[in-house]
């Protein structure tokens, strides 16, 4: 195979949507698998809808996902002259012609055709004008749109994902390739860029198939060989409706804010429509690169399943090295106002224990701030059902004895605390749970959470005693 060169070509009119992220990922995996190049092109000719801020967000999103691109990004807005040269070439070679038809006249004709249930194709009015008439328009300098001559026959291509695709050219008309203000249209720019960038494979959403026909017509008119195409299926929402590009939650950068690991997001996105062919779901980027092939992309639509993403994220959290996990979790704790980077830096071993005892229960990085809140703040509400059940007057003497035991335990470790509790329960002839439940509620405000004795060691003796005493006051008042 000659050099593999692929590209992702986002239009910066919205944030990096999950669909574009997946197209980027498939291109990247394909390039990396074959030792080829993954290029970036910003399709920013629509100045009304593009902005530097959006471009920045797209670049940041790709970087966040780890989809590093090769070579300098190409900006379409800087290549308008190049497109005009190609349009000029098509005019010269007689593959395209000028059209002076006024938009309102065109619209009238189209409306009429539709009323008669006919295809509202351009009627080649300007192509058929006598030479003298054309010269008159040219001399007058009246702006003209440029139309490509639609050849007769069929346009067909073999799509790597979809298979054979073909369309009768008679369904299409002499479409415009440059507007009367001189600007080339989208399909022309894409062809010129893909050719100039040496793109070997175009991997993009299958909503572009109708563009592909037009693009192939342009390639042929230019005497160029089209690249190979792989149109990937759309991503549907769980209700099988189309996922909207402007759907805020579907912007890739939001996932980081919501507490997802980028590795989990990449893994999840890769499996929307592609599978390595075994039952392996959790894969590193290297494993995906190794296993990736366009042939294994499923041509039917993929479904976006947020629960699967969250499950997968939990798997990544549990598989993370604890030091890495502290680094991942820290911004969320600071953001939640629970602690500071300085504090975390000076209590790294404590933080390691913190993530270790919580990670089994966390699916999102934000869960650490939520489920671990009571480690950092003394003010919290008691779960009302729990306090009705466990904060009863008859536990007061038990808690008092428990406070006594905890104050006198030598070292304050999980195992020493556990031994102390079991001995006390034996002495009082009660089940350990009779003390465990109110203790958990007193220390965390919750009725469930991480293993109690680990939690107590981590909180430290002083905090545990203080919170148990507070609970005593609360119970006494009731
Ligand atoms: N700019 C197009 C989009 O964002 C991509 C077109 C292409 O990949 O050819 O959908």
PDB file of N, CA and C in Angstrom, residues 303-365:
ATOM      1  N   UNK A 303     -24.948   2.963  18.726  1.00  0.00           N
ATOM      2  CA  UNK A 303     -25.798   3.598  19.733  1.00  0.00           C
ATOM      3  C   UNK A 303     -24.935   4.111  20.878  1.00  0.00           C
ATOM      4  N   UNK A 304     -25.193   5.334  21.252  1.00  0.00           N
ATOM      5  CA  UNK A 304     -24.453   5.955  22.355  1.00  0.00           C
ATOM      6  C   UNK A 304     -25.114   5.544  23.669  1.00  0.00           C
ATOM      7  N   UNK A 305     -24.381   4.792  24.475  1.00  0.00           N
ATOM      8  CA  UNK A 305     -24.940   4.272  25.716  1.00  0.00           C
ATOM      9  C   UNK A 305     -24.185   4.882  26.901  1.00  0.00           C
ATOM     10  N   UNK A 306     -24.745   5.953  27.493  1.00  0.00           N
ATOM     11  CA  UNK A 306     -24.013   6.654  28.558  1.00  0.00           C
ATOM     12  C   UNK A 306     -23.702   5.748  29.753  1.00  0.00           C
ATOM     13  N   UNK A 307     -24.570   4.769  30.007  1.00  0.00           N
ATOM     14  CA  UNK A 307     -24.297   3.892  31.157  1.00  0.00           C
ATOM     15  C   UNK A 307     -23.061   3.031  30.928  1.00  0.00           C
ATOM     16  N   UNK A 308     -22.883   2.654  29.687  1.00  0.00           N
ATOM     17  CA  UNK A 308     -21.691   1.851  29.376  1.00  0.00           C
ATOM     18  C   UNK A 308     -20.426   2.699  29.571  1.00  0.00           C
ATOM     19  N   UNK A 309     -20.522   3.951  29.168  1.00  0.00           N
ATOM     20  CA  UNK A 309     -19.371   4.845  29.349  1.00  0.00           C
ATOM     21  C   UNK A 309     -19.030   4.979  30.833  1.00  0.00           C
ATOM     22  N   UNK A 310     -20.060   5.142  31.644  1.00  0.00           N
ATOM     23  CA  UNK A 310     -19.825   5.303  33.081  1.00  0.00           C
ATOM     24  C   UNK A 310     -19.260   4.017  33.691  1.00  0.00           C
ATOM     25  N   UNK A 311     -19.799   2.885  33.267  1.00  0.00           N
ATOM     26  CA  UNK A 311     -19.255   1.596  33.727  1.00  0.00           C
ATOM     27  C   UNK A 311     -17.768   1.489  33.361  1.00  0.00           C
ATOM     28  N   UNK A 312     -17.491   1.827  32.111  1.00  0.00           N
ATOM     29  CA  UNK A 312     -16.117   1.713  31.630  1.00  0.00           C
ATOM     30  C   UNK A 312     -15.191   2.642  32.410  1.00  0.00           C
ATOM     31  N   UNK A 313     -15.706   3.823  32.713  1.00  0.00           N
ATOM     32  CA  UNK A 313     -14.905   4.783  33.474  1.00  0.00           C
ATOM     33  C   UNK A 313     -14.552   4.210  34.851  1.00  0.00           C
ATOM     34  N   UNK A 314     -15.524   3.549  35.470  1.00  0.00           N
ATOM     35  CA  UNK A 314     -15.271   2.907  36.765  1.00  0.00           C
ATOM     36  C   UNK A 314     -14.174   1.857  36.651  1.00  0.00           C
ATOM     37  N   UNK A 315     -14.200   1.101  35.553  1.00  0.00           N
ATOM     38  CA  UNK A 315     -13.160   0.085  35.343  1.00  0.00           C
ATOM     39  C   UNK A 315     -11.788   0.745  35.238  1.00  0.00           C
ATOM     40  N   UNK A 316     -11.744   1.878  34.548  1.00  0.00           N
ATOM     41  CA  UNK A 316     -10.466   2.593  34.409  1.00  0.00           C
ATOM     42  C   UNK A 316      -9.998   3.147  35.743  1.00  0.00           C
ATOM     43  N   UNK A 317     -10.943   3.634  36.544  1.00  0.00           N
ATOM     44  CA  UNK A 317     -10.579   4.164  37.861  1.00  0.00           C
ATOM     45  C   UNK A 317      -9.956   3.048  38.690  1.00  0.00           C
ATOM     46  N   UNK A 318     -10.596   1.893  38.694  1.00  0.00           N
ATOM     47  CA  UNK A 318     -10.084   0.785  39.517  1.00  0.00           C
ATOM     48  C   UNK A 318      -8.742   0.272  39.014  1.00  0.00           C
ATOM     49  N   UNK A 319      -8.535   0.370  37.696  1.00  0.00           N
ATOM     50  CA  UNK A 319      -7.272  -0.140  37.153  1.00  0.00           C
ATOM     51  C   UNK A 319      -6.142   0.884  37.269  1.00  0.00           C
ATOM     52  N   UNK A 320      -6.489   2.120  37.684  1.00  0.00           N
ATOM     53  CA  UNK A 320      -5.458   3.172  37.726  1.00  0.00           C
ATOM     54  C   UNK A 320      -4.481   2.947  38.861  1.00  0.00           C
ATOM     55  N   UNK A 321      -3.252   3.288  38.613  1.00  0.00           N
ATOM     56  CA  UNK A 321      -2.237   3.310  39.659  1.00  0.00           C
ATOM     57  C   UNK A 321      -2.656   4.378  40.685  1.00  0.00           C
ATOM     58  N   UNK A 322      -2.449   4.089  41.967  1.00  0.00           N
ATOM     59  CA  UNK A 322      -2.952   5.002  43.003  1.00  0.00           C
ATOM     60  C   UNK A 322      -2.336   6.405  42.927  1.00  0.00           C
ATOM     61  N   UNK A 323      -1.054   6.467  42.611  1.00  0.00           N
ATOM     62  CA  UNK A 323      -0.426   7.791  42.491  1.00  0.00           C
ATOM     63  C   UNK A 323      -1.069   8.593  41.360  1.00  0.00           C
ATOM     64  N   UNK A 324      -1.336   7.899  40.263  1.00  0.00           N
ATOM     65  CA  UNK A 324      -1.972   8.573  39.122  1.00  0.00           C
ATOM     66  C   UNK A 324      -3.384   9.008  39.505  1.00  0.00           C
ATOM     67  N   UNK A 325      -4.040   8.128  40.270  1.00  0.00           N
ATOM     68  CA  UNK A 325      -5.411   8.425  40.659  1.00  0.00           C
ATOM     69  C   UNK A 325      -5.477   9.671  41.553  1.00  0.00           C
ATOM     70  N   UNK A 326      -4.512   9.816  42.445  1.00  0.00           N
ATOM     71  CA  UNK A 326      -4.491  11.021  43.280  1.00  0.00           C
ATOM     72  C   UNK A 326      -4.378  12.252  42.374  1.00  0.00           C
ATOM     73  N   UNK A 327      -3.513  12.149  41.382  1.00  0.00           N
ATOM     74  CA  UNK A 327      -3.350  13.278  40.465  1.00  0.00           C
ATOM     75  C   UNK A 327      -4.621  13.561  39.686  1.00  0.00           C
ATOM     76  N   UNK A 328      -5.321  12.488  39.317  1.00  0.00           N
ATOM     77  CA  UNK A 328      -6.551  12.666  38.542  1.00  0.00           C
ATOM     78  C   UNK A 328      -7.665  13.265  39.398  1.00  0.00           C
ATOM     79  N   UNK A 329      -7.705  12.843  40.657  1.00  0.00           N
ATOM     80  CA  UNK A 329      -8.814  13.221  41.531  1.00  0.00           C
ATOM     81  C   UNK A 329      -8.632  14.632  42.096  1.00  0.00           C
ATOM     82  N   UNK A 330      -7.384  15.029  42.292  1.00  0.00           N
ATOM     83  CA  UNK A 330      -7.129  16.282  43.025  1.00  0.00           C
ATOM     84  C   UNK A 330      -7.858  17.514  42.464  1.00  0.00           C
ATOM     85  N   UNK A 331      -7.886  17.713  41.120  1.00  0.00           N
ATOM     86  CA  UNK A 331      -8.582  18.932  40.672  1.00  0.00           C
ATOM     87  C   UNK A 331     -10.058  18.954  41.062  1.00  0.00           C
ATOM     88  N   UNK A 332     -10.656  17.788  41.137  1.00  0.00           N
ATOM     89  CA  UNK A 332     -12.093  17.739  41.473  1.00  0.00           C
ATOM     90  C   UNK A 332     -12.312  18.069  42.960  1.00  0.00           C
ATOM     91  N   UNK A 333     -11.350  17.654  43.804  1.00  0.00           N
ATOM     92  CA  UNK A 333     -11.475  17.965  45.238  1.00  0.00           C
ATOM     93  C   UNK A 333     -11.268  19.469  45.456  1.00  0.00           C
ATOM     94  N   UNK A 334     -10.298  20.011  44.731  1.00  0.00           N
ATOM     95  CA  UNK A 334     -10.021  21.440  44.882  1.00  0.00           C
ATOM     96  C   UNK A 334     -11.196  22.250  44.324  1.00  0.00           C
ATOM     97  N   UNK A 335     -11.662  21.820  43.171  1.00  0.00           N
ATOM     98  CA  UNK A 335     -12.793  22.492  42.529  1.00  0.00           C
ATOM     99  C   UNK A 335     -14.016  22.489  43.442  1.00  0.00           C
ATOM    100  N   UNK A 336     -14.217  21.392  44.169  1.00  0.00           N
ATOM    101  CA  UNK A 336     -15.375  21.284  45.076  1.00  0.00           C
ATOM    102  C   UNK A 336     -15.147  22.066  46.370  1.00  0.00           C
ATOM    103  N   UNK A 337     -13.981  22.695  46.478  1.00  0.00           N
ATOM    104  CA  UNK A 337     -13.707  23.529  47.660  1.00  0.00           C
ATOM    105  C   UNK A 337     -13.378  22.714  48.898  1.00  0.00           C
ATOM    106  N   UNK A 338     -12.996  21.447  48.739  1.00  0.00           N
ATOM    107  CA  UNK A 338     -12.756  20.589  49.894  1.00  0.00           C
ATOM    108  C   UNK A 338     -11.339  20.720  50.441  1.00  0.00           C
ATOM    109  N   UNK A 339     -10.401  21.051  49.565  1.00  0.00           N
ATOM    110  CA  UNK A 339      -9.010  21.129  50.005  1.00  0.00           C
ATOM    111  C   UNK A 339      -8.214  21.954  49.003  1.00  0.00           C
ATOM    112  N   UNK A 340      -6.907  21.988  49.190  1.00  0.00           N
ATOM    113  CA  UNK A 340      -6.058  22.774  48.280  1.00  0.00           C
ATOM    114  C   UNK A 340      -4.954  21.870  47.728  1.00  0.00           C
ATOM    115  N   UNK A 341      -4.353  22.312  46.647  1.00  0.00           N
ATOM    116  CA  UNK A 341      -3.236  21.546  46.080  1.00  0.00           C
ATOM    117  C   UNK A 341      -2.103  21.443  47.097  1.00  0.00           C
ATOM    118  N   UNK A 342      -1.905  22.519  47.837  1.00  0.00           N
ATOM    119  CA  UNK A 342      -0.822  22.546  48.830  1.00  0.00           C
ATOM    120  C   UNK A 342      -1.040  21.446  49.873  1.00  0.00           C
ATOM    121  N   UNK A 343      -2.260  21.360  50.357  1.00  0.00           N
ATOM    122  CA  UNK A 343      -2.595  20.361  51.373  1.00  0.00           C
ATOM    123  C   UNK A 343      -2.352  18.962  50.812  1.00  0.00           C
ATOM    124  N   UNK A 344      -2.838  18.747  49.587  1.00  0.00           N
ATOM    125  CA  UNK A 344      -2.684  17.420  48.972  1.00  0.00           C
ATOM    126  C   UNK A 344      -1.197  17.071  48.832  1.00  0.00           C
ATOM    127  N   UNK A 345      -0.419  18.031  48.361  1.00  0.00           N
ATOM    128  CA  UNK A 345       1.015  17.772  48.179  1.00  0.00           C
ATOM    129  C   UNK A 345       1.690  17.366  49.477  1.00  0.00           C
ATOM    130  N   UNK A 346       1.243  17.951  50.579  1.00  0.00           N
ATOM    131  CA  UNK A 346       1.936  17.659  51.836  1.00  0.00           C
ATOM    132  C   UNK A 346       1.359  16.415  52.531  1.00  0.00           C
ATOM    133  N   UNK A 347       0.300  15.865  52.004  1.00  0.00           N
ATOM    134  CA  UNK A 347      -0.266  14.665  52.637  1.00  0.00           C
ATOM    135  C   UNK A 347      -0.522  13.578  51.596  1.00  0.00           C
ATOM    136  N   UNK A 348       0.519  13.305  50.835  1.00  0.00           N
ATOM    137  CA  UNK A 348       0.376  12.377  49.713  1.00  0.00           C
ATOM    138  C   UNK A 348       0.002  10.968  50.180  1.00  0.00           C
ATOM    139  N   UNK A 349       0.627  10.491  51.259  1.00  0.00           N
ATOM    140  CA  UNK A 349       0.326   9.126  51.714  1.00  0.00           C
ATOM    141  C   UNK A 349      -1.129   9.009  52.167  1.00  0.00           C
ATOM    142  N   UNK A 350      -1.592  10.061  52.809  1.00  0.00           N
ATOM    143  CA  UNK A 350      -2.997  10.080  53.230  1.00  0.00           C
ATOM    144  C   UNK A 350      -3.893  10.012  51.995  1.00  0.00           C
ATOM    145  N   UNK A 351      -3.530  10.787  50.972  1.00  0.00           N
ATOM    146  CA  UNK A 351      -4.320  10.811  49.734  1.00  0.00           C
ATOM    147  C   UNK A 351      -4.326   9.440  49.048  1.00  0.00           C
ATOM    148  N   UNK A 352      -3.190   8.761  49.121  1.00  0.00           N
ATOM    149  CA  UNK A 352      -3.135   7.423  48.520  1.00  0.00           C
ATOM    150  C   UNK A 352      -4.149   6.497  49.195  1.00  0.00           C
ATOM    151  N   UNK A 353      -4.205   6.604  50.525  1.00  0.00           N
ATOM    152  CA  UNK A 353      -5.169   5.762  51.253  1.00  0.00           C
ATOM    153  C   UNK A 353      -6.598   6.181  50.916  1.00  0.00           C
ATOM    154  N   UNK A 354      -6.779   7.476  50.783  1.00  0.00           N
ATOM    155  CA  UNK A 354      -8.106   8.023  50.461  1.00  0.00           C
ATOM    156  C   UNK A 354      -8.623   7.424  49.141  1.00  0.00           C
ATOM    157  N   UNK A 355      -7.806   7.492  48.091  1.00  0.00           N
ATOM    158  CA  UNK A 355      -8.293   6.960  46.806  1.00  0.00           C
ATOM    159  C   UNK A 355      -8.439   5.446  46.877  1.00  0.00           C
ATOM    160  N   UNK A 356      -7.553   4.798  47.642  1.00  0.00           N
ATOM    161  CA  UNK A 356      -7.609   3.336  47.730  1.00  0.00           C
ATOM    162  C   UNK A 356      -8.921   2.863  48.357  1.00  0.00           C
ATOM    163  N   UNK A 357      -9.355   3.533  49.422  1.00  0.00           N
ATOM    164  CA  UNK A 357     -10.567   3.014  50.064  1.00  0.00           C
ATOM    165  C   UNK A 357     -11.849   3.456  49.341  1.00  0.00           C
ATOM    166  N   UNK A 358     -11.727   4.454  48.475  1.00  0.00           N
ATOM    167  CA  UNK A 358     -12.949   4.902  47.789  1.00  0.00           C
ATOM    168  C   UNK A 358     -13.108   4.355  46.385  1.00  0.00           C
ATOM    169  N   UNK A 359     -12.015   3.937  45.776  1.00  0.00           N
ATOM    170  CA  UNK A 359     -12.101   3.694  44.332  1.00  0.00           C
ATOM    171  C   UNK A 359     -13.055   2.572  43.928  1.00  0.00           C
ATOM    172  N   UNK A 360     -13.280   1.629  44.814  1.00  0.00           N
ATOM    173  CA  UNK A 360     -14.233   0.559  44.495  1.00  0.00           C
ATOM    174  C   UNK A 360     -15.645   1.112  44.289  1.00  0.00           C
ATOM    175  N   UNK A 361     -15.908   2.240  44.925  1.00  0.00           N
ATOM    176  CA  UNK A 361     -17.277   2.764  44.926  1.00  0.00           C
ATOM    177  C   UNK A 361     -17.473   3.906  43.934  1.00  0.00           C
ATOM    178  N   UNK A 362     -16.415   4.258  43.187  1.00  0.00           N
ATOM    179  CA  UNK A 362     -16.510   5.442  42.323  1.00  0.00           C
ATOM    180  C   UNK A 362     -16.529   5.075  40.843  1.00  0.00           C
ATOM    181  N   UNK A 363     -17.458   5.673  40.132  1.00  0.00           N
ATOM    182  CA  UNK A 363     -17.502   5.494  38.677  1.00  0.00           C
ATOM    183  C   UNK A 363     -16.959   6.715  37.960  1.00  0.00           C
ATOM    184  N   UNK A 364     -17.059   7.847  38.627  1.00  0.00           N
ATOM    185  CA  UNK A 364     -16.600   9.102  38.034  1.00  0.00           C
ATOM    186  C   UNK A 364     -15.567   9.713  38.967  1.00  0.00           C
ATOM    187  N   UNK A 365     -14.676  10.511  38.420  1.00  0.00           N
ATOM    188  CA  UNK A 365     -13.688  11.170  39.279  1.00  0.00           C
ATOM    189  C   UNK A 365     -14.384  12.136  40.243  1.00  0.00           C
TER     190      UNK A 365
END
